[in-house]
Amino acid sequence: MWRASIRRAPWRALTSALLLILCASLFPHMETLFRWLQPDASQVVYDRDSFWRLLLSHAGLVLLSGFIATVVGVVSGILVTRESGRDFLPLVNNIASIGQTFPPVAVLALAVPMTGFGGAPTVVALTLYGLLPVVRNTIAGLEGVSGAVLEAARGMGMSPSQVLWKVELPLAFKVIMAGVRTSVTINIATAAIGSTIGAKTLGDPIVAGLINGNTAYVLQGAILVALLAVAADAIFERIESASA
Amino acid sequence: MSVLAIAALLFLDFASFQPNRILPGEGVALLDALSLRWTLPVFAGALAIALLSWRPDRHAYLAILLTATTLVAFLPVLAGVFGLERAIEGLQHGRAALGSGFWLAGFFMALIMIEACHKLQAGIWLKLASVTVVVAGIAIAYSYGVLEKLSLAQEFHVRQRQFVTEMGAHFNLVFWSMLPSAVMGMALAIWATRSEKARRGLFGVLSVVQTIPSLALFGLLIAPLSYLANEFGWLRAIGVQGIGFTPALIALIGYSLLPMTRNAYVALTGTPEPVLEAARGMGMNESQVFLQVRLPLAAPVILEGLRIMTVQTIGLTAVAALIGAGGMGTFIFQGLGQAAMDLVLLGAIPTILFALAADALFAFLTATTRGAP
């Protein structure tokens, strides 16, 4: 996956994370500012839940589903590129590429009839959807290791598992991480929409604000979600450039 | 040998999924739901596919494709008949909801169709024909009232007019955001090929925009836009508002720009130097080189960018319903609000089909530009 390189800002992860913490702690105390934005509303600071609770729950949902998706995705990516599992490669490739065409909202909505409302369908949908980029990139990364390199590794007397751990996975690491990054970015966004199906996320203030026509609520949620996404992306960028 | 194994594993796996369930309130397995007269063809068809896949050659795959296509078209009819029979038994206002078994069976059949097409190296016409069979089958069943008792069809029936409106709104948003971002994306990509500094800044900004969750970006645009609309009367006069079409359009364009610009940039810089050299050697001037050499060579990659952008935009437009922009997302969120799953499906399924159709269309276009000399 081709990404713009912005190496000149290694502090981006730190800044955005700091801003995120700052905003989450200060929003409840910034009533005057939000009052100016939304003079006619009775409430201008979202208080049905603390921003910290929402932030942690949002991050928790993404981390949990991201973790499951990464483990399952990488393992299945490895399995279908082994000699014995190669028969499944076209099937898995097909599912991954068709699945990515499905809009995340639709996947989220379709998870509800299966598991009911709340956090569970969100995790299910995020995991299923997050799997696709990981599987795809794991396969691409492993297939991208040149045959000559594998030949050489085998020639040195490495066993298949040594080849996998010491040659293939390190060489494919960057591509796999890019897949995980795509998956997490999409999932932070989708988790925000998850609040429409009853998950506790930073999307709550946004949705509540949209329903009541309260722009201040919308702004509070939107700023926090945006910062969370930018911070997560910047952290991945650090990992990628550190491993390069 | 490996082909044989793929086919066997794939199809045997699927065959065990066959005891299929249709869930109206409480789940009913296919065998209990309908008399053998209706279910026998399904099991026979599935069995035939499994048997055929043991001896895979061209004819077998053709037969598999045919069987799977028929089955996909036949499944909704089964569900419809089930609904009708239950209704006759006395539950006049009952409706049959489609269960997970139905979707899984349909999904596996569709996968088999794709696999068979792939193995046959089917051309566009064969693929089109099989899709047409499925669509026509469902349409005929609907027009004869077979599907009448399905809850999905009932939801559709009640909201027929709104459905058309929202479909139009969805299409409008996708179209009007794609057009400017395609043009702007090309312009920005050309700009990026001219200056290194522009390239860095541009892709930096665009990838940050891409990272921001859609719900947040829609939300962030509301405040400044409603401020602008209140301050400047002429903006409001042309329809600029804090919620609705305008913020949705701006956000969608923002999201589309990265895939478009990125692919256009990669495509334009990807022309091999010797080719350019040769073109210049033939006496072409720079603009001729650009129009007659670079652009045609770049076309497939640019189309790929358009494809990613369109599919992504179709999905994001569904979210835009939350800020009152309309589109199929309206049904999704309305349904979620009322816990009416069939209303959700009424929004989600067309969105998915829309995305799949756009994907297929661009894949076809890319293939034709690649094929051209």
Coordinates of C-alpha atoms in Angstrom, one line a residue:
Chain A
M1 CA 0.0 0.0 0.0
W2 CA 1.4 3.3 -1.1
R3 CA 1.3 6.0 1.6
A4 CA 2.6 9.5 1.6
S5 CA 5.7 9.7 3.7
I6 CA 5.8 12.6 6.1
R7 CA 9.0 11.7 7.9
R8 CA 9.7 15.3 8.9
A9 CA 7.1 15.2 11.6
P10 CA 8.1 12.4 14.1
W11 CA 6.4 14.4 16.8
R12 CA 3.0 14.1 15.2
A13 CA 2.1 11.0 17.2
L14 CA 3.0 12.8 20.5
T15 CA 1.3 16.0 19.7
S16 CA -2.0 14.5 18.6
A17 CA -2.0 12.2 21.6
L18 CA -1.3 15.1 24.0
L19 CA -4.1 17.1 22.3
L20 CA -6.4 14.2 22.7
I21 CA -5.8 13.9 26.4
L22 CA -6.0 17.7 26.8
C23 CA -9.3 17.9 25.0
A24 CA -10.9 15.0 26.8
S25 CA -10.0 16.5 30.2
L26 CA -10.8 20.1 29.4
F27 CA -14.0 19.9 27.4
P28 CA -16.2 19.7 30.6
H29 CA -14.6 22.9 31.8
M30 CA -15.0 24.9 28.6
E31 CA -18.7 25.7 29.0
T32 CA -18.3 29.4 28.1
L33 CA -16.7 28.6 24.8
F34 CA -19.4 26.1 23.8
R35 CA -22.1 28.4 25.1
W36 CA -20.9 31.0 22.7
L37 CA -21.2 28.4 19.9
Q38 CA -24.6 27.3 20.8
P39 CA -26.4 30.1 22.7
D40 CA -29.9 28.7 22.6
A41 CA -29.3 25.1 23.9
S42 CA -30.0 24.2 27.5
Q43 CA -26.9 22.0 27.8
V44 CA -23.7 22.7 25.9
V45 CA -21.3 20.2 27.3
Y46 CA -22.2 16.5 26.7
D47 CA -22.6 15.0 30.2
R48 CA -24.4 11.7 29.8
D49 CA -21.0 10.1 30.0
S50 CA -17.6 11.4 30.7
F51 CA -15.4 11.9 27.7
W52 CA -12.8 9.6 29.2
R53 CA -15.2 6.8 29.5
L54 CA -16.3 7.2 25.9
L55 CA -12.7 7.5 24.7
L56 CA -11.6 4.4 26.6
S57 CA -14.6 2.4 25.4
H58 CA -14.1 3.5 21.8
A59 CA -10.4 2.6 21.9
G60 CA -11.2 -0.6 23.7
L61 CA -13.6 -1.7 21.0
V62 CA -11.1 -0.9 18.3
L63 CA -8.2 -2.6 20.1
L64 CA -10.1 -5.7 20.8
S65 CA -11.4 -6.1 17.3
G66 CA -8.1 -5.0 15.8
F67 CA -6.3 -7.6 17.9
I68 CA -8.6 -10.5 16.9
A69 CA -8.6 -9.3 13.3
T70 CA -4.8 -9.2 13.2
V71 CA -4.2 -12.6 14.8
V72 CA -6.8 -14.4 12.7
G73 CA -5.9 -12.4 9.6
V74 CA -2.2 -13.1 9.8
V75 CA -2.6 -16.7 10.7
S76 CA -5.0 -17.4 7.9
G77 CA -2.8 -15.4 5.5
I78 CA 0.1 -17.7 6.5
L79 CA -2.0 -20.9 6.2
V80 CA -3.3 -20.2 2.7
T81 CA 0.2 -19.4 1.4
R82 CA 1.7 -22.7 2.7
E83 CA 1.9 -25.7 0.4
S84 CA -0.9 -27.6 2.1
G85 CA -3.4 -24.7 2.3
R86 CA -2.8 -23.2 -1.1
D87 CA -6.0 -24.7 -2.4
F88 CA -7.9 -22.1 -0.4
L89 CA -5.9 -19.2 -1.7
P90 CA -8.3 -18.2 -4.5
L91 CA -11.3 -18.6 -2.2
V92 CA -9.8 -16.4 0.5
N93 CA -8.6 -13.8 -2.0
N94 CA -12.1 -13.7 -3.5
I95 CA -13.8 -13.2 -0.2
A96 CA -11.3 -10.5 0.9
S97 CA -11.6 -8.5 -2.3
I98 CA -15.4 -8.7 -2.5
G99 CA -15.8 -8.1 1.2
Q100 CA -13.9 -4.8 0.9
T101 CA -16.4 -3.6 -1.6
F102 CA -19.1 -3.8 1.1
P103 CA -19.6 -0.5 2.8
P104 CA -18.6 -0.6 6.5
V105 CA -21.9 0.9 7.6
A106 CA -23.8 -1.9 5.9
V107 CA -21.6 -4.5 7.6
L108 CA -22.3 -2.8 10.9
A109 CA -26.0 -2.7 10.3
L110 CA -26.1 -6.3 9.2
A111 CA -24.3 -7.5 12.3
V112 CA -27.3 -6.3 14.4
P113 CA -29.8 -9.1 13.4
M114 CA -27.1 -11.7 14.3
T115 CA -26.1 -10.4 17.7
G116 CA -28.6 -7.8 18.8
F117 CA -27.8 -4.2 19.8
G118 CA -24.9 -3.0 21.9
G119 CA -21.2 -3.5 21.9
A120 CA -21.2 -7.1 20.7
P121 CA -22.3 -6.4 17.1
T122 CA -19.9 -3.6 16.8
V123 CA -17.0 -5.9 17.8
V124 CA -18.2 -8.5 15.4
A125 CA -18.6 -6.1 12.5
L126 CA -15.3 -4.4 13.2
T127 CA -13.5 -7.7 13.4
L128 CA -15.0 -9.0 10.2
Y129 CA -14.3 -5.9 8.3
G130 CA -10.9 -5.4 9.8
L131 CA -9.9 -8.9 8.8
L132 CA -10.0 -8.1 5.1
P133 CA -7.1 -5.6 4.7
V134 CA -5.0 -7.7 7.1
V135 CA -5.5 -11.0 5.2
R136 CA -5.0 -9.2 1.9
N137 CA -1.8 -7.6 2.9
T138 CA -0.5 -10.7 4.7
I139 CA -1.0 -12.7 1.5
A140 CA 0.5 -9.9 -0.7
G141 CA 3.5 -9.5 1.7
L142 CA 4.3 -13.2 1.8
E143 CA 3.8 -13.7 -1.9
G144 CA 6.0 -10.7 -2.5
V145 CA 9.1 -12.5 -1.0
S146 CA 11.1 -13.4 -4.0
G147 CA 11.6 -17.1 -4.8
A148 CA 15.4 -16.7 -5.0
V149 CA 15.5 -15.6 -1.3
L150 CA 13.4 -18.6 -0.3
E151 CA 15.6 -20.9 -2.3
A152 CA 18.7 -19.5 -0.6
A153 CA 17.1 -19.8 2.9
R154 CA 16.3 -23.5 2.2
G155 CA 19.7 -24.0 0.7
M156 CA 21.2 -22.9 4.0
G157 CA 19.4 -25.8 5.6
M158 CA 16.6 -23.9 7.2
S159 CA 13.4 -25.8 8.1
P160 CA 10.1 -24.5 6.8
S161 CA 9.2 -22.9 10.1
Q162 CA 12.6 -21.2 10.3
V163 CA 12.1 -19.9 6.8
L164 CA 8.7 -18.5 7.9
W165 CA 9.9 -16.9 11.1
K166 CA 13.3 -15.7 10.0
V167 CA 12.9 -14.8 6.4
E168 CA 9.3 -14.5 5.2
L169 CA 7.6 -12.7 8.1
P170 CA 10.4 -10.2 8.6
L171 CA 10.4 -9.4 4.9
A172 CA 6.6 -9.1 4.8
F173 CA 6.3 -7.2 8.0
K174 CA 6.0 -3.8 6.5
V175 CA 3.2 -4.8 4.1
I176 CA 1.4 -6.6 6.9
M177 CA 1.6 -3.6 9.2
A178 CA 0.2 -1.4 6.4
G179 CA -2.8 -3.7 6.3
V180 CA -3.2 -3.5 10.1
R181 CA -3.0 0.3 9.8
T182 CA -5.7 0.5 7.2
S183 CA -7.8 -1.9 9.2
V184 CA -7.5 0.2 12.4
T185 CA -8.1 3.5 10.6
I186 CA -11.3 2.2 9.1
N187 CA -12.4 0.7 12.4
I188 CA -12.0 3.9 14.4
A189 CA -14.3 5.5 11.9
T190 CA -16.8 2.6 11.9
A191 CA -16.8 2.3 15.7
A192 CA -17.9 6.0 15.8
I193 CA -21.0 5.0 13.8
G194 CA -21.3 2.0 16.2
S195 CA -23.0 4.4 18.6
T196 CA -26.1 4.2 16.4
I197 CA -26.4 0.6 17.3
G198 CA -25.9 1.1 21.0
A199 CA -22.2 0.8 21.4
K200 CA -20.6 3.3 23.8
T201 CA -18.2 5.3 21.7
L202 CA -17.1 8.8 20.9
G203 CA -19.8 8.8 18.3
D204 CA -22.4 9.2 21.1
P205 CA -22.1 13.0 21.5
I206 CA -22.1 13.4 17.7
V207 CA -25.2 11.4 17.2
A208 CA -27.0 12.9 20.2
G209 CA -26.0 16.4 18.8
L210 CA -27.3 15.6 15.4
I211 CA -30.6 14.4 16.7
N212 CA -31.1 17.4 19.0
G213 CA -29.6 20.0 16.6
N214 CA -26.9 20.7 19.2
T215 CA -23.7 21.7 17.3
A216 CA -21.6 21.9 20.5
Y217 CA -22.2 18.2 21.2
V218 CA -21.3 17.3 17.6
L219 CA -18.1 19.3 17.8
Q220 CA -17.0 17.8 21.0
G221 CA -17.4 14.2 19.7
A222 CA -16.0 15.0 16.3
I223 CA -12.9 16.7 17.6
L224 CA -12.1 13.8 19.9
V225 CA -12.7 11.1 17.3
A226 CA -10.6 13.0 14.7
L227 CA -7.8 13.3 17.2
L228 CA -8.0 9.7 18.1
A229 CA -7.8 8.6 14.5
V230 CA -4.9 11.0 13.7
A231 CA -3.0 9.8 16.8
A232 CA -3.5 6.2 16.0
D233 CA -2.3 6.7 12.4
A234 CA 0.7 8.6 13.5
I235 CA 1.7 5.9 15.9
F236 CA 1.5 3.3 13.1
E237 CA 3.7 5.6 11.0
R238 CA 6.3 5.6 13.8
I239 CA 6.2 1.8 13.9
E240 CA 6.6 1.6 10.2
S241 CA 9.5 4.1 9.9
A242 CA 11.2 2.5 12.9
S243 CA 11.1 -0.9 11.3
A244 CA 12.2 0.4 7.9
Chain B
M1 CA -4.8 -32.2 -9.0
S2 CA -4.8 -29.1 -6.9
V3 CA -7.7 -27.7 -8.9
L4 CA -9.6 -30.9 -8.1
A5 CA -8.8 -30.5 -4.4
I6 CA -9.9 -26.8 -4.3
A7 CA -13.2 -27.7 -5.9
A8 CA -13.8 -30.7 -3.7
L9 CA -13.0 -28.9 -0.5
L10 CA -14.8 -25.8 -1.5
F11 CA -18.0 -27.6 -2.5
L12 CA -18.0 -30.3 0.1
D13 CA -17.6 -27.6 2.7
F14 CA -20.6 -25.8 1.3
A15 CA -22.7 -28.8 1.0
S16 CA -22.6 -29.4 4.7
F17 CA -24.1 -25.9 5.1
Q18 CA -27.1 -27.0 3.2
P19 CA -29.5 -27.8 6.1
N20 CA -30.7 -24.2 5.7
R21 CA -32.7 -22.1 8.0
I22 CA -35.3 -19.5 7.5
L23 CA -36.1 -17.6 10.6
P24 CA -39.6 -16.0 10.9
G25 CA -39.5 -14.9 14.6
E26 CA -38.4 -18.3 15.6
G27 CA -36.1 -20.2 13.3
V28 CA -37.5 -22.8 11.0
A29 CA -35.1 -25.1 9.1
L30 CA -35.7 -25.3 5.4
L31 CA -36.9 -28.9 5.6
D32 CA -39.5 -28.0 8.2
A33 CA -40.5 -24.9 6.5
L34 CA -41.6 -26.3 3.2
S35 CA -42.7 -29.6 1.7
L36 CA -40.3 -31.8 0.0
R37 CA -41.7 -30.8 -3.4
W38 CA -40.0 -27.4 -2.9
T39 CA -36.8 -28.3 -1.1
L40 CA -35.8 -31.3 -3.2
P41 CA -34.6 -29.3 -6.1
V42 CA -32.3 -27.2 -3.8
F43 CA -30.7 -30.3 -2.3
A44 CA -30.5 -32.0 -5.6
G45 CA -28.8 -28.9 -7.1
A46 CA -26.3 -28.6 -4.3
L47 CA -25.5 -32.3 -4.5
A48 CA -25.1 -32.0 -8.3
I49 CA -22.5 -29.2 -7.8
A50 CA -20.6 -31.3 -5.3
L51 CA -20.6 -34.2 -7.6
L52 CA -19.6 -32.2 -10.7
S53 CA -16.7 -30.6 -8.9
W54 CA -15.1 -34.0 -8.5
R55 CA -14.4 -34.1 -12.2
P56 CA -13.6 -30.5 -13.1
D57 CA -13.5 -29.7 -16.8
R58 CA -15.0 -27.0 -18.9
H59 CA -18.4 -28.7 -19.2
A60 CA -18.6 -29.4 -15.5
Y61 CA -17.8 -25.8 -14.6
L62 CA -20.4 -24.6 -17.0
A63 CA -23.0 -26.9 -15.5
I64 CA -21.9 -25.8 -12.0
L65 CA -22.3 -22.1 -13.0
L66 CA -25.8 -22.9 -14.4
T67 CA -26.9 -24.8 -11.3
A68 CA -25.6 -22.2 -8.9
T69 CA -27.2 -19.4 -10.8
T70 CA -30.5 -21.1 -10.8
L71 CA -30.3 -21.9 -7.1
V72 CA -29.5 -18.2 -6.2
A73 CA -32.6 -17.2 -8.2
F74 CA -34.6 -20.0 -6.7
L75 CA -33.9 -19.3 -3.0
P76 CA -36.0 -16.1 -2.7
V77 CA -38.8 -17.9 -4.4
L78 CA -38.6 -20.7 -1.7
A79 CA -38.7 -18.1 1.0
G80 CA -41.7 -16.4 -0.7
V81 CA -43.6 -19.6 -1.0
F82 CA -43.0 -20.3 2.6
G83 CA -44.4 -16.9 3.5
L84 CA -47.5 -17.5 1.4
E85 CA -48.2 -20.9 2.8
R86 CA -47.9 -19.7 6.4
A87 CA -50.2 -16.8 5.5
I88 CA -52.8 -19.3 4.2
E89 CA -52.6 -21.2 7.4
G90 CA -54.3 -18.3 9.2
L91 CA -51.7 -15.8 10.0
Q92 CA -53.0 -13.2 7.6
H93 CA -50.7 -10.4 8.7
G94 CA -47.7 -12.6 9.2
R95 CA -44.6 -11.9 7.3
A96 CA -41.6 -14.1 6.6
A97 CA -38.2 -12.7 7.5
L98 CA -35.2 -14.1 5.8
G99 CA -32.9 -16.0 8.1
S100 CA -29.2 -16.4 8.4
G101 CA -29.4 -19.8 6.6
F102 CA -30.9 -18.1 3.6
W103 CA -28.1 -15.5 3.4
L104 CA -25.3 -18.0 4.0
A105 CA -26.7 -20.4 1.4
G106 CA -27.0 -17.5 -1.1
F107 CA -23.6 -16.2 -0.2
F108 CA -21.9 -19.6 -0.8
M109 CA -23.8 -20.0 -4.1
A110 CA -22.7 -16.6 -5.2
L111 CA -19.1 -17.6 -4.3
I112 CA -19.4 -20.7 -6.4
M113 CA -20.7 -18.7 -9.3
I114 CA -17.7 -16.4 -9.1
E115 CA -15.3 -19.4 -8.7
A116 CA -16.9 -21.1 -11.7
C117 CA -16.7 -17.9 -13.8
H118 CA -13.1 -17.6 -12.8
K119 CA -12.3 -21.2 -13.8
L120 CA -14.1 -20.8 -17.1
Q121 CA -12.3 -17.5 -17.7
A122 CA -15.7 -16.2 -18.5
G123 CA -16.1 -13.2 -20.6
I124 CA -18.2 -10.2 -19.7
W125 CA -21.3 -11.6 -21.5
L126 CA -21.4 -14.9 -19.6
K127 CA -21.0 -13.0 -16.3
L128 CA -23.7 -10.5 -17.3
A129 CA -26.0 -13.3 -18.4
S130 CA -25.8 -15.2 -15.1
V131 CA -26.4 -12.0 -13.1
T132 CA -29.3 -11.2 -15.4
V133 CA -30.8 -14.7 -14.7
V134 CA -30.7 -14.0 -11.0
V135 CA -32.2 -10.5 -11.2
A136 CA -34.8 -11.6 -13.7
G137 CA -35.8 -14.6 -11.5
I138 CA -36.4 -12.3 -8.5
A139 CA -38.2 -9.7 -10.6
I140 CA -40.6 -12.3 -12.1
A141 CA -41.2 -13.8 -8.7
Y142 CA -42.0 -10.4 -7.3
S143 CA -44.3 -9.4 -10.1
Y144 CA -46.3 -12.6 -9.7
G145 CA -46.7 -11.8 -6.0
V146 CA -44.7 -14.8 -4.8
L147 CA -42.6 -12.6 -2.6
E148 CA -45.5 -10.6 -1.3
K149 CA -45.3 -12.1 2.2
L150 CA -41.6 -11.4 2.7
S151 CA -41.1 -8.7 5.2
L152 CA -38.4 -7.1 3.0
A153 CA -40.8 -6.8 0.1
Q154 CA -43.5 -5.4 2.5
E155 CA -41.1 -2.7 3.7
F156 CA -40.4 -1.9 0.1
H157 CA -44.0 -1.8 -0.8
V158 CA -44.8 0.7 1.9
R159 CA -42.0 3.0 1.0
Q160 CA -41.8 2.5 -2.8
R161 CA -41.8 6.2 -3.6
Q162 CA -39.4 7.2 -0.9
F163 CA -37.1 4.3 -2.0
V164 CA -36.9 5.8 -5.4
T165 CA -36.2 9.3 -4.0
E166 CA -33.5 8.1 -1.6
M167 CA -31.9 6.0 -4.3
G168 CA -31.8 9.2 -6.5
A169 CA -30.3 11.2 -3.6
H170 CA -27.7 8.5 -3.0
F171 CA -26.8 8.5 -6.7
N172 CA -26.7 12.3 -6.9
L173 CA -24.3 12.6 -4.0
V174 CA -22.0 10.0 -5.4
F175 CA -22.1 11.5 -8.9
W176 CA -21.6 15.1 -7.9
S177 CA -18.8 14.4 -5.5
M178 CA -17.0 12.2 -8.0
L179 CA -17.1 14.6 -10.9
P180 CA -15.2 17.4 -9.1
S181 CA -12.8 15.1 -7.3
A182 CA -11.9 13.3 -10.5
V183 CA -11.1 16.7 -12.2
M184 CA -9.4 18.1 -9.1
G185 CA -7.6 14.9 -8.5
M186 CA -6.1 14.9 -12.0
A187 CA -5.1 18.6 -11.7
L188 CA -3.5 18.0 -8.3
A189 CA -1.7 15.0 -9.6
I190 CA -0.3 17.0 -12.5
W191 CA 0.7 19.7 -10.1
A192 CA 2.4 17.1 -7.9
T193 CA 4.5 15.8 -10.9
R194 CA 5.8 19.3 -11.4
S195 CA 7.0 20.2 -7.9
E196 CA 8.4 18.0 -5.2
K197 CA 7.4 20.4 -2.5
A198 CA 3.8 20.5 -3.7
R199 CA 3.7 16.7 -3.7
R200 CA 4.8 16.3 -0.1
G201 CA 2.4 18.9 1.2
L202 CA -0.5 17.7 -0.8
F203 CA -0.2 14.0 0.1
G204 CA 0.4 15.0 3.7
V205 CA -2.8 16.9 3.9
L206 CA -4.8 14.4 1.9
S207 CA -3.8 11.4 4.0
V208 CA -4.7 13.2 7.2
V209 CA -8.1 14.0 5.7
Q210 CA -8.5 10.3 4.8
T211 CA -7.7 9.3 8.4
I212 CA -10.4 11.4 10.0
P213 CA -13.5 9.3 10.6
S214 CA -16.4 10.2 8.3
L215 CA -18.9 10.9 11.1
A216 CA -16.4 13.3 12.7
L217 CA -15.7 15.1 9.4
F218 CA -19.4 15.5 8.7
G219 CA -19.8 16.8 12.2
L220 CA -16.9 19.2 12.0
L221 CA -18.3 20.8 8.8
I222 CA -21.7 21.6 10.3
A223 CA -20.6 24.5 12.5
P224 CA -18.5 26.5 10.0
L225 CA -21.0 25.9 7.2
S226 CA -24.0 27.0 9.2
Y227 CA -22.0 30.1 10.4
L228 CA -21.2 30.9 6.8
A229 CA -24.7 30.4 5.7
N230 CA -26.0 32.7 8.4
E231 CA -23.4 35.4 7.7
F232 CA -23.7 35.5 3.9
G233 CA -27.2 35.5 2.6
W234 CA -26.2 34.7 -1.0
L235 CA -24.6 31.4 0.2
R236 CA -27.9 30.4 1.8
A237 CA -29.7 31.5 -1.3
I238 CA -27.8 28.9 -3.4
G239 CA -28.6 26.2 -0.8
V240 CA -25.6 26.1 1.5
Q241 CA -26.6 24.8 4.9
G242 CA -25.0 23.4 8.0
I243 CA -26.6 20.1 7.5
G244 CA -27.7 18.1 4.5
F245 CA -26.3 18.1 1.0
T246 CA -23.5 20.7 1.3
P247 CA -21.4 19.2 4.2
A248 CA -21.9 15.8 2.8
L249 CA -20.7 16.8 -0.6
I250 CA -17.6 18.6 0.8
A251 CA -16.6 15.7 3.0
L252 CA -17.1 13.2 0.2
I253 CA -15.0 15.2 -2.2
G254 CA -12.3 15.4 0.5
Y255 CA -12.3 11.6 1.0
S256 CA -12.2 10.9 -2.8
L257 CA -9.3 13.2 -3.5
L258 CA -6.6 10.9 -1.9
P259 CA -7.3 7.7 -3.9
M260 CA -7.8 9.7 -7.1
T261 CA -4.8 12.0 -6.8
R262 CA -2.5 9.1 -5.6
N263 CA -3.4 6.8 -8.5
A264 CA -3.3 9.6 -11.0
Y265 CA 0.2 10.6 -9.7
V266 CA 1.5 7.1 -9.7
A267 CA 0.0 6.5 -13.2
L268 CA 1.5 9.7 -14.7
T269 CA 5.0 9.2 -13.2
G270 CA 4.9 5.5 -14.2
T271 CA 5.5 6.0 -17.9
P272 CA 8.9 4.4 -18.7
E273 CA 11.5 7.0 -19.7
P274 CA 12.5 5.2 -23.0
V275 CA 8.9 5.5 -24.2
L276 CA 8.9 9.2 -23.5
E277 CA 12.3 9.5 -25.2
A278 CA 10.9 7.7 -28.2
A279 CA 7.9 9.9 -28.4
R280 CA 10.0 13.1 -28.2
G281 CA 12.3 11.6 -30.8
M282 CA 9.3 11.2 -33.1
G283 CA 9.0 15.0 -33.0
M284 CA 6.1 15.2 -30.5
N285 CA 5.9 18.3 -28.4
E286 CA 5.3 18.2 -24.6
S287 CA 1.5 18.5 -24.8
Q288 CA 1.4 15.8 -27.5
V289 CA 3.5 13.6 -25.4
F290 CA 1.2 14.1 -22.5
L291 CA -2.1 13.6 -24.4
Q292 CA -1.0 10.8 -26.7
V293 CA 1.5 8.9 -24.7
R294 CA 1.3 9.5 -20.9
L295 CA -2.4 9.7 -20.6
P296 CA -3.3 6.5 -22.5
L297 CA -0.6 4.6 -20.7
A298 CA -1.9 5.9 -17.4
A299 CA -5.5 5.2 -18.0
P300 CA -5.8 1.8 -16.3
V301 CA -4.2 3.0 -13.1
I302 CA -6.3 6.2 -13.1
L303 CA -9.4 4.0 -13.6
E304 CA -8.4 1.9 -10.7
G305 CA -8.2 5.1 -8.6
L306 CA -11.7 6.0 -9.8
R307 CA -12.9 2.6 -8.8
I308 CA -11.6 2.8 -5.3
M309 CA -13.0 6.3 -5.0
T310 CA -16.5 5.3 -6.2
V311 CA -16.8 2.2 -4.0
Q312 CA -15.6 4.2 -1.0
T313 CA -17.9 7.1 -1.8
I314 CA -20.9 4.9 -2.1
G315 CA -20.3 3.5 1.4
L316 CA -19.6 6.9 2.9
T317 CA -22.7 8.4 1.4
A318 CA -24.7 5.9 3.6
V319 CA -23.2 7.6 6.6
A320 CA -24.2 11.0 5.3
A321 CA -27.8 10.2 6.0
L322 CA -27.0 10.9 9.6
I323 CA -26.5 14.6 8.8
G324 CA -29.7 14.7 6.8
A325 CA -28.3 14.3 3.3
G326 CA -30.6 11.5 2.4
G327 CA -29.6 8.4 0.5
M328 CA -30.0 4.7 1.3
G329 CA -28.5 5.3 4.7
T330 CA -31.8 6.9 5.7
F331 CA -33.4 3.5 5.8
I332 CA -30.5 1.9 7.6
F333 CA -30.6 4.4 10.4
Q334 CA -34.3 4.6 10.5
G335 CA -34.5 0.8 10.8
L336 CA -31.8 0.8 13.5
G337 CA -33.8 3.4 15.4
Q338 CA -37.0 1.4 15.2
A339 CA -35.2 -2.0 15.6
A340 CA -36.8 -2.9 12.3
M341 CA -34.2 -5.2 10.8
D342 CA -35.9 -5.5 7.5
L343 CA -35.9 -1.8 7.0
V344 CA -32.1 -1.9 7.7
L345 CA -31.8 -4.5 5.0
L346 CA -33.8 -2.4 2.6
G347 CA -31.1 0.3 3.0
A348 CA -28.1 -2.0 3.3
I349 CA -28.7 -4.4 0.4
P350 CA -29.1 -1.8 -2.3
T351 CA -26.0 0.0 -1.0
I352 CA -24.0 -3.2 -1.2
L353 CA -25.3 -4.0 -4.7
F354 CA -24.6 -0.4 -5.8
A355 CA -21.0 -0.7 -4.6
L356 CA -20.6 -4.2 -6.2
A357 CA -22.1 -2.9 -9.5
A358 CA -19.7 0.1 -9.5
D359 CA -16.8 -2.2 -8.7
A360 CA -17.7 -4.5 -11.6
L361 CA -18.2 -1.6 -14.0
F362 CA -14.8 -0.2 -13.3
A363 CA -13.1 -3.6 -13.4
F364 CA -14.6 -4.0 -16.8
L365 CA -13.5 -0.6 -18.0
T366 CA -10.0 -1.2 -16.7
A367 CA -9.8 -4.5 -18.5
T368 CA -10.9 -2.9 -21.8
T369 CA -8.3 -0.1 -21.5
R370 CA -5.6 -2.7 -20.7
G371 CA -6.7 -4.7 -23.6
A372 CA -6.5 -1.8 -26.1
P373 CA -3.1 -1.4 -27.8

